[in-house]
PDB file of C-alpha atoms in Angstrom:
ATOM      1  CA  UNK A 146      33.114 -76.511  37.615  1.00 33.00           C
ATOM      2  CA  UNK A 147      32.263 -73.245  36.293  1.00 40.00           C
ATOM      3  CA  UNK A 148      34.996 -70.210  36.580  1.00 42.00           C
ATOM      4  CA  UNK A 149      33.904 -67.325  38.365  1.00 50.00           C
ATOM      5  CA  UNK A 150      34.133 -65.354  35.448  1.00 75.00           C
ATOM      6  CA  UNK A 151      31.350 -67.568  33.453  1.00 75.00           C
ATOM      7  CA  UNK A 152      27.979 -67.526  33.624  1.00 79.00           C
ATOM      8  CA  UNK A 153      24.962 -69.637  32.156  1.00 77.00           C
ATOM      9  CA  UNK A 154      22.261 -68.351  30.524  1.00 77.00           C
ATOM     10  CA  UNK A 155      19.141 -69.769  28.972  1.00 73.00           C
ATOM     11  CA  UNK A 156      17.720 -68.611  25.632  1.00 70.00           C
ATOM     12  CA  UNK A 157      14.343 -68.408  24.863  1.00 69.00           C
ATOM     13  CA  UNK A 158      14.909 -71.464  23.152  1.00 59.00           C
ATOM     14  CA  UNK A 159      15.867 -73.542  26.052  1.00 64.00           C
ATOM     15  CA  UNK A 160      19.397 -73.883  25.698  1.00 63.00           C
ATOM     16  CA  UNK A 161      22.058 -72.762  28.425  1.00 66.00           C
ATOM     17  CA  UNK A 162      24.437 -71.022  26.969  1.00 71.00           C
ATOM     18  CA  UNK A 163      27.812 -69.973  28.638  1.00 74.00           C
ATOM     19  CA  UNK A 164      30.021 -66.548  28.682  1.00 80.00           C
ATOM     20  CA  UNK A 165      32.678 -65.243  30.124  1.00 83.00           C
ATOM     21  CA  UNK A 166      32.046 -61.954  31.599  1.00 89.00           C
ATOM     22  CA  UNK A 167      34.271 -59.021  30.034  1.00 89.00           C
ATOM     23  CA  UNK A 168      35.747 -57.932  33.472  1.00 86.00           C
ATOM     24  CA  UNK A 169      36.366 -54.714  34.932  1.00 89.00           C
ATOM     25  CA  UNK A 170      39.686 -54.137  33.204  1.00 90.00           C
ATOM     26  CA  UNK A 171      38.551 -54.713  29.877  1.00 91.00           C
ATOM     27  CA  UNK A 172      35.468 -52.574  30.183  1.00 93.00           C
ATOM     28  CA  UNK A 173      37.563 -50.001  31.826  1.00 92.00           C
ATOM     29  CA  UNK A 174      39.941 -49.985  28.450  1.00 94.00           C
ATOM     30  CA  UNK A 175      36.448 -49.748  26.398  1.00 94.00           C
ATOM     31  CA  UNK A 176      35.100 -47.007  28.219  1.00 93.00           C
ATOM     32  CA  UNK A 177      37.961 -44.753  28.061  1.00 95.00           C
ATOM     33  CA  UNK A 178      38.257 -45.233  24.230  1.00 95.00           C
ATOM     34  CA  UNK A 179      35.099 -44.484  23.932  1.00 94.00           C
ATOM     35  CA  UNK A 180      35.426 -41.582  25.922  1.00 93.00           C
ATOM     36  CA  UNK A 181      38.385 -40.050  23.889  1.00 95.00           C
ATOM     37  CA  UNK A 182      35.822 -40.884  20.649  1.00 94.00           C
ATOM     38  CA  UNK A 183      33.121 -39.031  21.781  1.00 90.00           C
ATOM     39  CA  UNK A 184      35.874 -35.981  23.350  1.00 91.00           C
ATOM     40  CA  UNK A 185      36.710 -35.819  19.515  1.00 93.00           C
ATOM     41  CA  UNK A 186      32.909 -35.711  18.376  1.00 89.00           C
ATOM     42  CA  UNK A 187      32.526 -33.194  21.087  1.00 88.00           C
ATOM     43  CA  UNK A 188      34.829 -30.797  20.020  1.00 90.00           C
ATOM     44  CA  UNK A 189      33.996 -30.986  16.198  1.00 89.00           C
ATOM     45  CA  UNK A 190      30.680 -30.012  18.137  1.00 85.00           C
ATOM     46  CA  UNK A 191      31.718 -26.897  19.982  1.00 84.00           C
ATOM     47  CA  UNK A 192      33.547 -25.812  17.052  1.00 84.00           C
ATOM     48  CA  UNK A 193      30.843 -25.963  15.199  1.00 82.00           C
ATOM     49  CA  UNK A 194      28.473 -24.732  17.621  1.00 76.00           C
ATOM     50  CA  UNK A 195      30.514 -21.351  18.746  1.00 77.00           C
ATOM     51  CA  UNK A 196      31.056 -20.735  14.788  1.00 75.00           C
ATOM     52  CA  UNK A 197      27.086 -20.367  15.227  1.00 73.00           C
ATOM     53  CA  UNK A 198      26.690 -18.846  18.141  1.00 69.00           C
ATOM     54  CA  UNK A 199      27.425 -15.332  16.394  1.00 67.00           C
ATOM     55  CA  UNK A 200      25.232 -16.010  13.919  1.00 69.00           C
ATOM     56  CA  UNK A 201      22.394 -17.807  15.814  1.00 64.00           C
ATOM     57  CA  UNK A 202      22.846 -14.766  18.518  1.00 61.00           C
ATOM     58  CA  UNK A 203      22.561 -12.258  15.705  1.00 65.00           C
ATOM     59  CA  UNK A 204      19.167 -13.250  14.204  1.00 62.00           C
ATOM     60  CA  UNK A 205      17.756 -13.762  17.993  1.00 60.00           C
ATOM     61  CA  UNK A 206      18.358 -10.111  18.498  1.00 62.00           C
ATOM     62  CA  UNK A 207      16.345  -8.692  16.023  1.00 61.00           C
ATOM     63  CA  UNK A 208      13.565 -10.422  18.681  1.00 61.00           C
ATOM     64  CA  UNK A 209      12.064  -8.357  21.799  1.00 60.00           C
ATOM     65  CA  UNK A 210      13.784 -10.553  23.621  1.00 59.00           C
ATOM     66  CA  UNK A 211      16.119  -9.169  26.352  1.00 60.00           C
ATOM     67  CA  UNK A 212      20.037 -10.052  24.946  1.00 59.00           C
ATOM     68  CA  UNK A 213      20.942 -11.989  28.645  1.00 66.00           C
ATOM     69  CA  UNK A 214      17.608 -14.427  28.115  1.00 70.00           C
ATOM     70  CA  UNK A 215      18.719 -15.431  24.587  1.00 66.00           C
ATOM     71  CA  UNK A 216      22.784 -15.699  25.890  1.00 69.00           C
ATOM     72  CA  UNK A 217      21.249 -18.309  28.418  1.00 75.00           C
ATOM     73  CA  UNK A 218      18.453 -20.170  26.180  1.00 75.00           C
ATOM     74  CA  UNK A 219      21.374 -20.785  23.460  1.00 72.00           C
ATOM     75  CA  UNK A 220      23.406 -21.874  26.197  1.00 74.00           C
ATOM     76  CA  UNK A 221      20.839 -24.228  27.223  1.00 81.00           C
ATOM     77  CA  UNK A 222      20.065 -25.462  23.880  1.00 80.00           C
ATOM     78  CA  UNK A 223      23.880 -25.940  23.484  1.00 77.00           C
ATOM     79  CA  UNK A 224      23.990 -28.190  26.600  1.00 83.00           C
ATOM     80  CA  UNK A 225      21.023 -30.125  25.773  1.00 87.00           C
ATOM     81  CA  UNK A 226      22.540 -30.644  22.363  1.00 85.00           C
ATOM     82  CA  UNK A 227      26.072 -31.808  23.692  1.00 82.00           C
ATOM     83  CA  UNK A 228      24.340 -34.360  26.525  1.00 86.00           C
ATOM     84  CA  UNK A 229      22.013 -35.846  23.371  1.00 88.00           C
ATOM     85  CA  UNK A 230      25.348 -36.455  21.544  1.00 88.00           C
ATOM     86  CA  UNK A 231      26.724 -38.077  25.047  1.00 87.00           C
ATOM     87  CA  UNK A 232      23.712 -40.070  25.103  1.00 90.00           C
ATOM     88  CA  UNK A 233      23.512 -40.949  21.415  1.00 91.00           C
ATOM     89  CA  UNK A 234      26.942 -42.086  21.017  1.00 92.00           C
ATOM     90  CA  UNK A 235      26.862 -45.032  23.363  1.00 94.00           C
ATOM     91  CA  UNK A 236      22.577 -45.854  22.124  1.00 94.00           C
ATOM     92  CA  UNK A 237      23.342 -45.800  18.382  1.00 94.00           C
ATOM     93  CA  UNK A 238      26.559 -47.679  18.386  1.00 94.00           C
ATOM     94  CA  UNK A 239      25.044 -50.835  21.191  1.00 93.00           C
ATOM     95  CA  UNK A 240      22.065 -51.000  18.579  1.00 92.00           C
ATOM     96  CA  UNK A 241      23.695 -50.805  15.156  1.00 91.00           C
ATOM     97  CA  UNK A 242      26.608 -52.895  16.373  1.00 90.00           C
ATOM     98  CA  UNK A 243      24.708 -55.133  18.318  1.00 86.00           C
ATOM     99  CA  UNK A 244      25.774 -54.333  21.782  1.00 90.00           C
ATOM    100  CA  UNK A 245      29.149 -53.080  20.957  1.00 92.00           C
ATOM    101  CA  UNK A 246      30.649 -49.301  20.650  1.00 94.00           C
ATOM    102  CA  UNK A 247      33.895 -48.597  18.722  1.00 95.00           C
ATOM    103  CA  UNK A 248      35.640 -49.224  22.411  1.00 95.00           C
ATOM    104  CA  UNK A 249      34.058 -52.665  23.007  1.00 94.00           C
ATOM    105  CA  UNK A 250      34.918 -53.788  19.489  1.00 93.00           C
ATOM    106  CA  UNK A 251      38.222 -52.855  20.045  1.00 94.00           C
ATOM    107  CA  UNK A 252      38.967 -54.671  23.374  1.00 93.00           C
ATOM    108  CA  UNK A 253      35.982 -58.151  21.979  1.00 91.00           C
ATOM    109  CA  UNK A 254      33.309 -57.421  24.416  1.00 93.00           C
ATOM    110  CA  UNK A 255      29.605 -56.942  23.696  1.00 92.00           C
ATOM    111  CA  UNK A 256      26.689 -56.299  25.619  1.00 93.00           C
ATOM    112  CA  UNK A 257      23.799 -58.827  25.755  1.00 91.00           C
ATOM    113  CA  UNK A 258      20.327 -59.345  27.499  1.00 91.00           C
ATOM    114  CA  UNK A 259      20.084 -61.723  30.110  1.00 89.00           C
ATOM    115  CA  UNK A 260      18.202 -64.603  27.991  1.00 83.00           C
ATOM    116  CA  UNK A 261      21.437 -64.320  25.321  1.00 79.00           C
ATOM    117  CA  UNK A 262      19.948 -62.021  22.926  1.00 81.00           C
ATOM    118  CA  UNK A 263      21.925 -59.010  21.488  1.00 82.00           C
ATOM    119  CA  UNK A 264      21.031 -56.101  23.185  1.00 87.00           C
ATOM    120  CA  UNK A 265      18.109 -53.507  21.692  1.00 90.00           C
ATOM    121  CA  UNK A 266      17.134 -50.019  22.089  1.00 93.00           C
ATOM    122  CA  UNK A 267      15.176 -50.246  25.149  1.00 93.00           C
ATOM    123  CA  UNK A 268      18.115 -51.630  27.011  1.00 93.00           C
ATOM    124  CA  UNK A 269      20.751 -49.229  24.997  1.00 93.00           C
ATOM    125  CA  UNK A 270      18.671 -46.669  26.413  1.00 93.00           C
ATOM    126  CA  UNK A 271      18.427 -47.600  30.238  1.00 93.00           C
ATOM    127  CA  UNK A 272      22.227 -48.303  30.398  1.00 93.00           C
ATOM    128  CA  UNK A 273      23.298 -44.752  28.863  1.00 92.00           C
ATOM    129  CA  UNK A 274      20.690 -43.283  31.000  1.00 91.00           C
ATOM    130  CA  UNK A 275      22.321 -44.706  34.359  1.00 92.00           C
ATOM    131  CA  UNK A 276      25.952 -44.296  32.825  1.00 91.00           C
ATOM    132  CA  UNK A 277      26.102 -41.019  34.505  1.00 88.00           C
ATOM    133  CA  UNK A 278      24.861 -42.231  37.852  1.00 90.00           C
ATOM    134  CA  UNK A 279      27.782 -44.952  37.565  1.00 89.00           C
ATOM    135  CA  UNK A 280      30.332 -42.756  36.086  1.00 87.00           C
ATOM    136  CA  UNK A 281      30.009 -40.531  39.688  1.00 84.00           C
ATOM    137  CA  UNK A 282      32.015 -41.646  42.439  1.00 80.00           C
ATOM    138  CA  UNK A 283      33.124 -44.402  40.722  1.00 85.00           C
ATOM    139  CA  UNK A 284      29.753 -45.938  41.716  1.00 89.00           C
ATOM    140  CA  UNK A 285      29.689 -48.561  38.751  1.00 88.00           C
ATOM    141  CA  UNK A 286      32.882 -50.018  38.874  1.00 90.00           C
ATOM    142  CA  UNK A 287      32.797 -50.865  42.285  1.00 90.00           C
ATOM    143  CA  UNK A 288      29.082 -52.465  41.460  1.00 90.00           C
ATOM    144  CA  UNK A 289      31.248 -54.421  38.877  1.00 90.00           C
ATOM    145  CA  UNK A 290      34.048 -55.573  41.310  1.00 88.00           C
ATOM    146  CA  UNK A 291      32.103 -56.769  43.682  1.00 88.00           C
ATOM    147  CA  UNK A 292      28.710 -58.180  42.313  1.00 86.00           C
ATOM    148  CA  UNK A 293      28.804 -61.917  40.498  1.00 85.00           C
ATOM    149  CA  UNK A 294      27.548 -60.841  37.259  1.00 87.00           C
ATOM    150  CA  UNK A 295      29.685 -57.980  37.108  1.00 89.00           C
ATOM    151  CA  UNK A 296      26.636 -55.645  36.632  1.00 93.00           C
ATOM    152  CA  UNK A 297      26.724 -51.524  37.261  1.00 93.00           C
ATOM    153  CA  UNK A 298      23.279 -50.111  37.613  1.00 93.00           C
ATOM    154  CA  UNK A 299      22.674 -49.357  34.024  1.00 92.00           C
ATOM    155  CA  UNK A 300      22.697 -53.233  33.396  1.00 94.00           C
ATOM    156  CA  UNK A 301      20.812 -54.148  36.704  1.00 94.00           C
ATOM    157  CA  UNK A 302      17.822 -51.950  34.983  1.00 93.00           C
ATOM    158  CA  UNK A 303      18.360 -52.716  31.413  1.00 92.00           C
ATOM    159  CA  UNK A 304      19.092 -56.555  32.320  1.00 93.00           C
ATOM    160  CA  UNK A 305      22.216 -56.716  30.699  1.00 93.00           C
ATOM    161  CA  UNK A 306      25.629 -58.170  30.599  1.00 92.00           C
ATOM    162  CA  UNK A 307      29.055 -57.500  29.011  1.00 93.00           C
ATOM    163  CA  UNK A 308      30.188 -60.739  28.141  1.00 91.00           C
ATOM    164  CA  UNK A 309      33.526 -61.279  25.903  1.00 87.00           C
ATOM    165  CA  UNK A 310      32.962 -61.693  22.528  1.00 80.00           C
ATOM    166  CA  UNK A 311      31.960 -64.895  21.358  1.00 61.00           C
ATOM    167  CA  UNK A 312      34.741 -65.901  18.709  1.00 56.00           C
ATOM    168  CA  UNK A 313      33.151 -67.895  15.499  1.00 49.00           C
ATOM    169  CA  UNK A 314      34.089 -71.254  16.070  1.00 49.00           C
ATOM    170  CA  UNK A 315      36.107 -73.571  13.736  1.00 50.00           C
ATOM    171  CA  UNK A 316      34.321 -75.095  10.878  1.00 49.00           C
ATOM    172  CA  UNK A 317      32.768 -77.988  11.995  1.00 54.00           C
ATOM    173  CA  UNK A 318      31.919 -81.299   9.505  1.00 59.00           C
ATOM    174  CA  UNK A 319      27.984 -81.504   9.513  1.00 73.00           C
ATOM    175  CA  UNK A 320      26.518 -84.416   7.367  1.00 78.00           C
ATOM    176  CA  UNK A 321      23.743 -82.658   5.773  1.00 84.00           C
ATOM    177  CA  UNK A 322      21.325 -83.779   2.854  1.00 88.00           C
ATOM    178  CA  UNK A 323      22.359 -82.970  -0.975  1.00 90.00           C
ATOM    179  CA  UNK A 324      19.211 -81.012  -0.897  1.00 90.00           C
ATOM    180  CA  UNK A 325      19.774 -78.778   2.122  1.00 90.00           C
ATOM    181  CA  UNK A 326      24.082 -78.619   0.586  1.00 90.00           C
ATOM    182  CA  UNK A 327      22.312 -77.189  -2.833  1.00 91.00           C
ATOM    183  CA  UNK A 328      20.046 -75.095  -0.909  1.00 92.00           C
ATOM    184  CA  UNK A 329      23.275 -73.648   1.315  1.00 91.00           C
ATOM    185  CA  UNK A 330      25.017 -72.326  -1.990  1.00 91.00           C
ATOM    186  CA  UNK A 331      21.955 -70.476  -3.131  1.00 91.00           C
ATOM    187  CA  UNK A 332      21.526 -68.877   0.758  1.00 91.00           C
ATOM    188  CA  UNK A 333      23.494 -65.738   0.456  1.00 90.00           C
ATOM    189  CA  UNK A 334      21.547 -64.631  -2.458  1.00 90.00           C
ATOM    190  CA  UNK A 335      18.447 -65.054  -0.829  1.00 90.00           C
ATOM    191  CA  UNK A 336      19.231 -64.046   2.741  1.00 91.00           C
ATOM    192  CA  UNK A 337      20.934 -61.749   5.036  1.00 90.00           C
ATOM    193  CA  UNK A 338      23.389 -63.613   7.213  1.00 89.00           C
ATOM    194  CA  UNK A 339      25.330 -61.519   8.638  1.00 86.00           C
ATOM    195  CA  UNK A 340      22.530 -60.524  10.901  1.00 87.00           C
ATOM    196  CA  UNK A 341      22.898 -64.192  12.137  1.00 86.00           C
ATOM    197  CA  UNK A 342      25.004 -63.235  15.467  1.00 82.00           C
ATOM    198  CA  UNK A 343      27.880 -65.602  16.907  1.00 78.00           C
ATOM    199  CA  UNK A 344      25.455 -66.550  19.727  1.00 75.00           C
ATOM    200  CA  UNK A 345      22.462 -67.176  18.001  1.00 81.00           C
ATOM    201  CA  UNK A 346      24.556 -69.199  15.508  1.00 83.00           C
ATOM    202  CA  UNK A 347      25.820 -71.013  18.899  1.00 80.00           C
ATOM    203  CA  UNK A 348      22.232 -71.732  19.572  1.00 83.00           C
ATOM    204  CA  UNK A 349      22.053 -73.497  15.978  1.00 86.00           C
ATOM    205  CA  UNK A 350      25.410 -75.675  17.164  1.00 84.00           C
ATOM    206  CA  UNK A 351      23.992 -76.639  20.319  1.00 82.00           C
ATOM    207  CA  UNK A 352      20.448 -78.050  18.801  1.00 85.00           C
ATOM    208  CA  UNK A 353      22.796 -80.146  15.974  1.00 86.00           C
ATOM    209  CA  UNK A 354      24.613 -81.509  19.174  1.00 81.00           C
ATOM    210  CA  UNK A 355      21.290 -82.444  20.866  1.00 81.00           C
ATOM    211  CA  UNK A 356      18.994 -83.286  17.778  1.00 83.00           C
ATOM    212  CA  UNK A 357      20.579 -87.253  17.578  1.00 84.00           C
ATOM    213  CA  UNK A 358      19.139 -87.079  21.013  1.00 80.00           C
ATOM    214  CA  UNK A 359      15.909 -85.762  21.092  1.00 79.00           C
ATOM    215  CA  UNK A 360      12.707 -87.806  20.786  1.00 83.00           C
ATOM    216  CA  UNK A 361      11.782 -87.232  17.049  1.00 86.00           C
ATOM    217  CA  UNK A 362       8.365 -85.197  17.802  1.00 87.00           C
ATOM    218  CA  UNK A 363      10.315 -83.285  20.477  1.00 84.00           C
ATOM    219  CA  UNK A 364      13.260 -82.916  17.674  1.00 87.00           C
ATOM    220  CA  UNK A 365      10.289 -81.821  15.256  1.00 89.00           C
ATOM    221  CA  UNK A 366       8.986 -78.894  17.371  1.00 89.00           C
ATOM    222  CA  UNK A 367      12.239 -77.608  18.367  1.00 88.00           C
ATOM    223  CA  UNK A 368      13.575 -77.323  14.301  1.00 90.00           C
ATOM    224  CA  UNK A 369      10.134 -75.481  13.895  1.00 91.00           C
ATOM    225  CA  UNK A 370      10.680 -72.925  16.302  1.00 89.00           C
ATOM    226  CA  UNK A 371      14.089 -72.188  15.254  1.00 91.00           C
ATOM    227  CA  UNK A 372      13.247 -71.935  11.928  1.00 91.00           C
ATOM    228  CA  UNK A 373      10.763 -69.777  12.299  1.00 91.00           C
ATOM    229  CA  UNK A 374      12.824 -67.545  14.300  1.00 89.00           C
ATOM    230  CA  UNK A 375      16.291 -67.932  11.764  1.00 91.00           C
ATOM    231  CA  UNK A 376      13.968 -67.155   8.844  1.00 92.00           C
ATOM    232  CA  UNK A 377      13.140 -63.698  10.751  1.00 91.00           C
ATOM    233  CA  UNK A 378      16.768 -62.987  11.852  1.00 90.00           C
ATOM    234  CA  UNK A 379      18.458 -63.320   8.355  1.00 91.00           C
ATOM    235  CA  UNK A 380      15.021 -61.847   6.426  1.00 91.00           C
ATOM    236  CA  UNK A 381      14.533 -64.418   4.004  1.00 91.00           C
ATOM    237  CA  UNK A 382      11.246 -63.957   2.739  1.00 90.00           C
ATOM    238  CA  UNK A 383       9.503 -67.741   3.048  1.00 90.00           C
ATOM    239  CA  UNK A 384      10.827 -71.132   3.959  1.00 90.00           C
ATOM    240  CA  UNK A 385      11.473 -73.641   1.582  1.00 88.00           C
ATOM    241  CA  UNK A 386       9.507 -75.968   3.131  1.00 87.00           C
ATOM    242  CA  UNK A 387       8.545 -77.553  -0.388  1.00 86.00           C
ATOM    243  CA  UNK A 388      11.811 -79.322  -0.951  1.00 84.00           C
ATOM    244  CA  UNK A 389      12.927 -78.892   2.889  1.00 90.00           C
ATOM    245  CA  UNK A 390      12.179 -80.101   6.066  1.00 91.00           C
ATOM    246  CA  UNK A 391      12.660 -77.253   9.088  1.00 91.00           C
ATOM    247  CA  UNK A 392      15.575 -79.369   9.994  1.00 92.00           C
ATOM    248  CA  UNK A 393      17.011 -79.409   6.889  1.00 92.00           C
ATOM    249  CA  UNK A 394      16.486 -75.753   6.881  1.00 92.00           C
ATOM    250  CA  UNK A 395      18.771 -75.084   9.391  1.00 93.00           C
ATOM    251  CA  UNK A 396      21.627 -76.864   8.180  1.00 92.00           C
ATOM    252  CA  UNK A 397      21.576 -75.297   4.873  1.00 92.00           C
ATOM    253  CA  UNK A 398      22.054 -71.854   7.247  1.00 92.00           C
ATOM    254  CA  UNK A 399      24.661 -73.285   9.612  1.00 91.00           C
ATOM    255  CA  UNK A 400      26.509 -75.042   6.823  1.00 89.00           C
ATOM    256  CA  UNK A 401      26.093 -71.679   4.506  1.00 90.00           C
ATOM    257  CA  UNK A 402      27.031 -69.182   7.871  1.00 89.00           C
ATOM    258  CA  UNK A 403      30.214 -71.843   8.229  1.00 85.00           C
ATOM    259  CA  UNK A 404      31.100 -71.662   4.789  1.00 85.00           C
ATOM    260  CA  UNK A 405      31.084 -67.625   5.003  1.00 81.00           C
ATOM    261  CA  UNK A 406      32.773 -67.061   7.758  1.00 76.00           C
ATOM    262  CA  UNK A 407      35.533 -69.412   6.429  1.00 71.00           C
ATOM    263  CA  UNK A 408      35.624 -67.108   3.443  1.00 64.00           C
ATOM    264  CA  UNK A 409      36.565 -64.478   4.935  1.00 60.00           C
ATOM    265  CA  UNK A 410      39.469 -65.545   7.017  1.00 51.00           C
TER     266      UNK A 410
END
């Protein structure tokens, strides 16, 4: 029986995946660091921008320009400016960090699409779009309270959720072949794991559990299409698929991911 704070997703891969949602009190506790981060950005920015104004008012003048037009057009610009910043805090953080702000970090919760991907610009975009629509009246958290996927309107358009983070999960004994264990060592020269998220890695754990399972041809397709798809995520250039098989592949990256995230705990 599933908690009502869990939900099951399926990747593009075919595996159901399970969260728990982050819940309205820690995305609450999120929002209102976040909001205190971007007060601070926003006054370095009004500092700045009044330490201008003089200036920027000064040249404007030696226009035809009436002096009232150019007050309100620098206002403007100013306001434009400071709602850019508003927007472009919460976009540039959820895509650099991969769905998470400096708030969410803080508190473990990160927003995702709704097939378990990390969330990407588009959606980054939609959600701070509709953030001030939910931010009035208190519109969003009551869509959180009381809808099952604890969604405010930003996510029912961008097709998110705001899961807790997944936590890397303890190292786990996987027999693998000497040449896929020679191959994992060499990995981290040759590729960029750390763009390997906790859920996609989840997505590698889950096909090891099934693969014992699977009809060999069946087994065969599905290590193809991962490693296709791995070997774009962590950017290595081409697959060693002279000394390795695609299933051997992925071991080599979950037993190398394993072995550095062990490292550095």
């Amino acid at each position: 029986m599933k908690l009502l704070n869990e939900i099951t997703l399926r990747t593009p891969e075919s595996v159901e995946l399970t969260f728990t949602l982050a819940g309205i009190g820690n995305r609450a506790y999120a929002l209102l660091i976040d909001y205190l981060l971007w007060s601070l950005v926003l006054l370095v920015f009004l500092f700045f921008w009044i330490a201008m104004f003089d200036q920027i008012e000064a040249i404007a003048t030696l226009t035809t320009i009436a002096a009232e037009t150019i007050t309100l057009w620098i206002a403007a610009l100013g306001l434009i400016l400071g709602f850019c910043l508003y927007m472009g805090y919460f976009i540039a953080f959820e895509v650099l960090w991969q769905g998470q702000t400096p708030g969410k970090r803080f508190v473990k919760i990160r927003v995702i699409r709704e097939n378990g991907r990390p969330a990407r610009l588009p959606q980054a975009t939609l959600r701070s779009l509709l953030r001030p629509v939910d931010d009035l009246f208190f519109l969003g958290m009551l869509l959180i309270i009381f809808s099952r996927r604890e969604k405010r309107l930003g996510d029912w358009l961008a097709g998110t959720v705001v899961i807790q983070e997944a936590t890397t999960p303890k190292r786990q004994i996987l027999q693998i072949s000497p040449a896929s264990a020679a191959y994992a060592e060499t990995l981290p020269e040759l590729a960029q794991l750390d763009r390997l998220t906790p859920e996609q890695f989840t997505v590698l754990r889950h096909y090891f559990q099934r693969a014992p399972k699977l009809h060999r041809l069946a087994r065969i397709q599905k290590s193809q299409e991962l490693a296709t798809q791995v070997q774009a995520i962590i950017q290595l250039p081409t697959l060693p698929l002279d000394d390795l098989s695609e299933h051997e592949f992925l071991a080599a990256v979950y037993q190398a991911y394993q072995t550095q995230m062990s490292d550095r705990l």
